[in-house]
């Protein structure tokens, strides 16, 4: 899995960005060039299997991180199981049913 570092233009609301594969032999020089051009490092790195996946994770505004953290917690799994059990018992009933 590759690790990507994202850079954004300040005050662009994360809409103007670029990224670099941190394993690239030119990573440090590319990073320095972007910082010189006014880009800022955007939070932490993103682990992804492809550049496309990295961009999707970046554009999700890191919601995937909260989901992954939740999935690693046994109480999260229990809560999801209870929710699914409730859905199964109640079906798709609504208050009007």
Coordinates of C-alpha atoms in Angstrom, one line a residue:
X1 CA 0.0 0.0 0.0
X2 CA 1.4 3.4 -0.9
X3 CA 1.5 6.5 1.3
X4 CA 0.5 9.8 -0.2
X5 CA 1.0 13.4 1.1
X6 CA -1.5 16.0 0.1
X7 CA -0.9 19.7 -0.3
X8 CA -3.5 22.4 -0.7
X9 CA -3.6 26.1 -1.7
X10 CA -4.5 28.0 1.5
X11 CA -8.1 29.3 1.6
X12 CA -9.2 27.1 -1.2
X13 CA -11.4 25.0 1.0
X14 CA -9.4 21.8 0.0
X15 CA -10.5 22.3 -3.6
X16 CA -7.1 23.2 -5.0
X17 CA -4.7 20.4 -4.1
X18 CA -2.0 18.0 -5.3
X19 CA -0.3 15.0 -3.8
X20 CA 2.9 13.1 -3.9
X21 CA 3.7 9.4 -3.4
X22 CA 5.9 9.5 -0.3
X23 CA 8.0 6.6 -1.7
X24 CA 9.0 8.6 -4.7
X25 CA 12.8 9.2 -4.9
X26 CA 12.0 12.9 -5.6
X27 CA 9.5 13.3 -2.8
X28 CA 11.5 15.7 -0.7
X29 CA 12.5 18.0 -3.7
X30 CA 8.8 18.0 -4.9
X31 CA 7.6 18.8 -1.4
X32 CA 10.0 21.7 -1.1
X33 CA 9.0 23.0 -4.5
X34 CA 5.3 22.9 -3.6
X35 CA 5.9 24.6 -0.3
X36 CA 7.9 27.3 -2.1
X37 CA 4.9 27.8 -4.4
X38 CA 2.6 28.5 -1.5
X39 CA 1.0 25.1 -1.0
X40 CA 0.5 23.8 2.6
X41 CA 0.7 20.3 3.9
X42 CA -2.8 19.1 4.4
X43 CA -3.1 17.1 7.6
X44 CA -1.6 13.7 7.7
X45 CA -0.6 11.2 5.0
X46 CA -3.1 8.8 3.3
X47 CA -2.5 5.1 2.9
X48 CA -4.1 3.8 -0.3
X49 CA -3.7 1.1 -2.9
X50 CA -3.8 3.6 -5.8
X51 CA -3.7 7.3 -6.5
X52 CA -7.4 7.2 -7.3
X53 CA -8.2 5.7 -3.9
X54 CA -6.0 8.3 -2.2
X55 CA -7.9 11.1 -3.9
X56 CA -11.3 9.5 -2.9
X57 CA -10.2 9.3 0.7
X58 CA -8.9 12.9 0.6
X59 CA -12.2 14.1 -0.9
X60 CA -14.2 12.3 1.7
X61 CA -12.7 14.8 4.1
X62 CA -11.2 11.9 6.2
X63 CA -14.6 10.4 7.1
X64 CA -13.0 7.0 6.3
X65 CA -10.6 7.5 9.3
X66 CA -13.5 7.7 11.8
X67 CA -15.1 4.7 10.2
X68 CA -11.9 2.6 10.4
X69 CA -11.4 3.6 14.0
X70 CA -14.9 2.7 14.8
X71 CA -14.6 -0.7 13.1
X72 CA -11.6 -1.5 15.3
X73 CA -13.6 -1.0 18.4
X74 CA -15.6 -4.0 19.6
X75 CA -18.4 -1.8 21.0
X76 CA -18.9 -0.4 17.5
X77 CA -19.3 -3.9 16.1
X78 CA -21.9 -4.6 18.9
X79 CA -23.8 -1.4 18.1
X80 CA -23.9 -2.2 14.4
X81 CA -25.1 -5.7 15.2
X82 CA -27.9 -4.4 17.4
X83 CA -28.9 -1.9 14.7
X84 CA -29.0 -4.6 12.1
X85 CA -30.9 -6.9 14.4
X86 CA -33.5 -4.2 15.1
X87 CA -33.9 -3.5 11.4
X88 CA -34.4 -7.3 10.8
X89 CA -37.1 -7.5 13.5
X90 CA -38.9 -4.3 12.5
X91 CA -38.4 -4.6 8.8
X92 CA -39.0 -1.3 7.0
X93 CA -41.8 -0.2 9.3
X94 CA -42.2 3.5 9.9
X95 CA -44.3 5.4 12.4
X96 CA -47.1 5.5 9.9
X97 CA -47.4 1.7 9.6

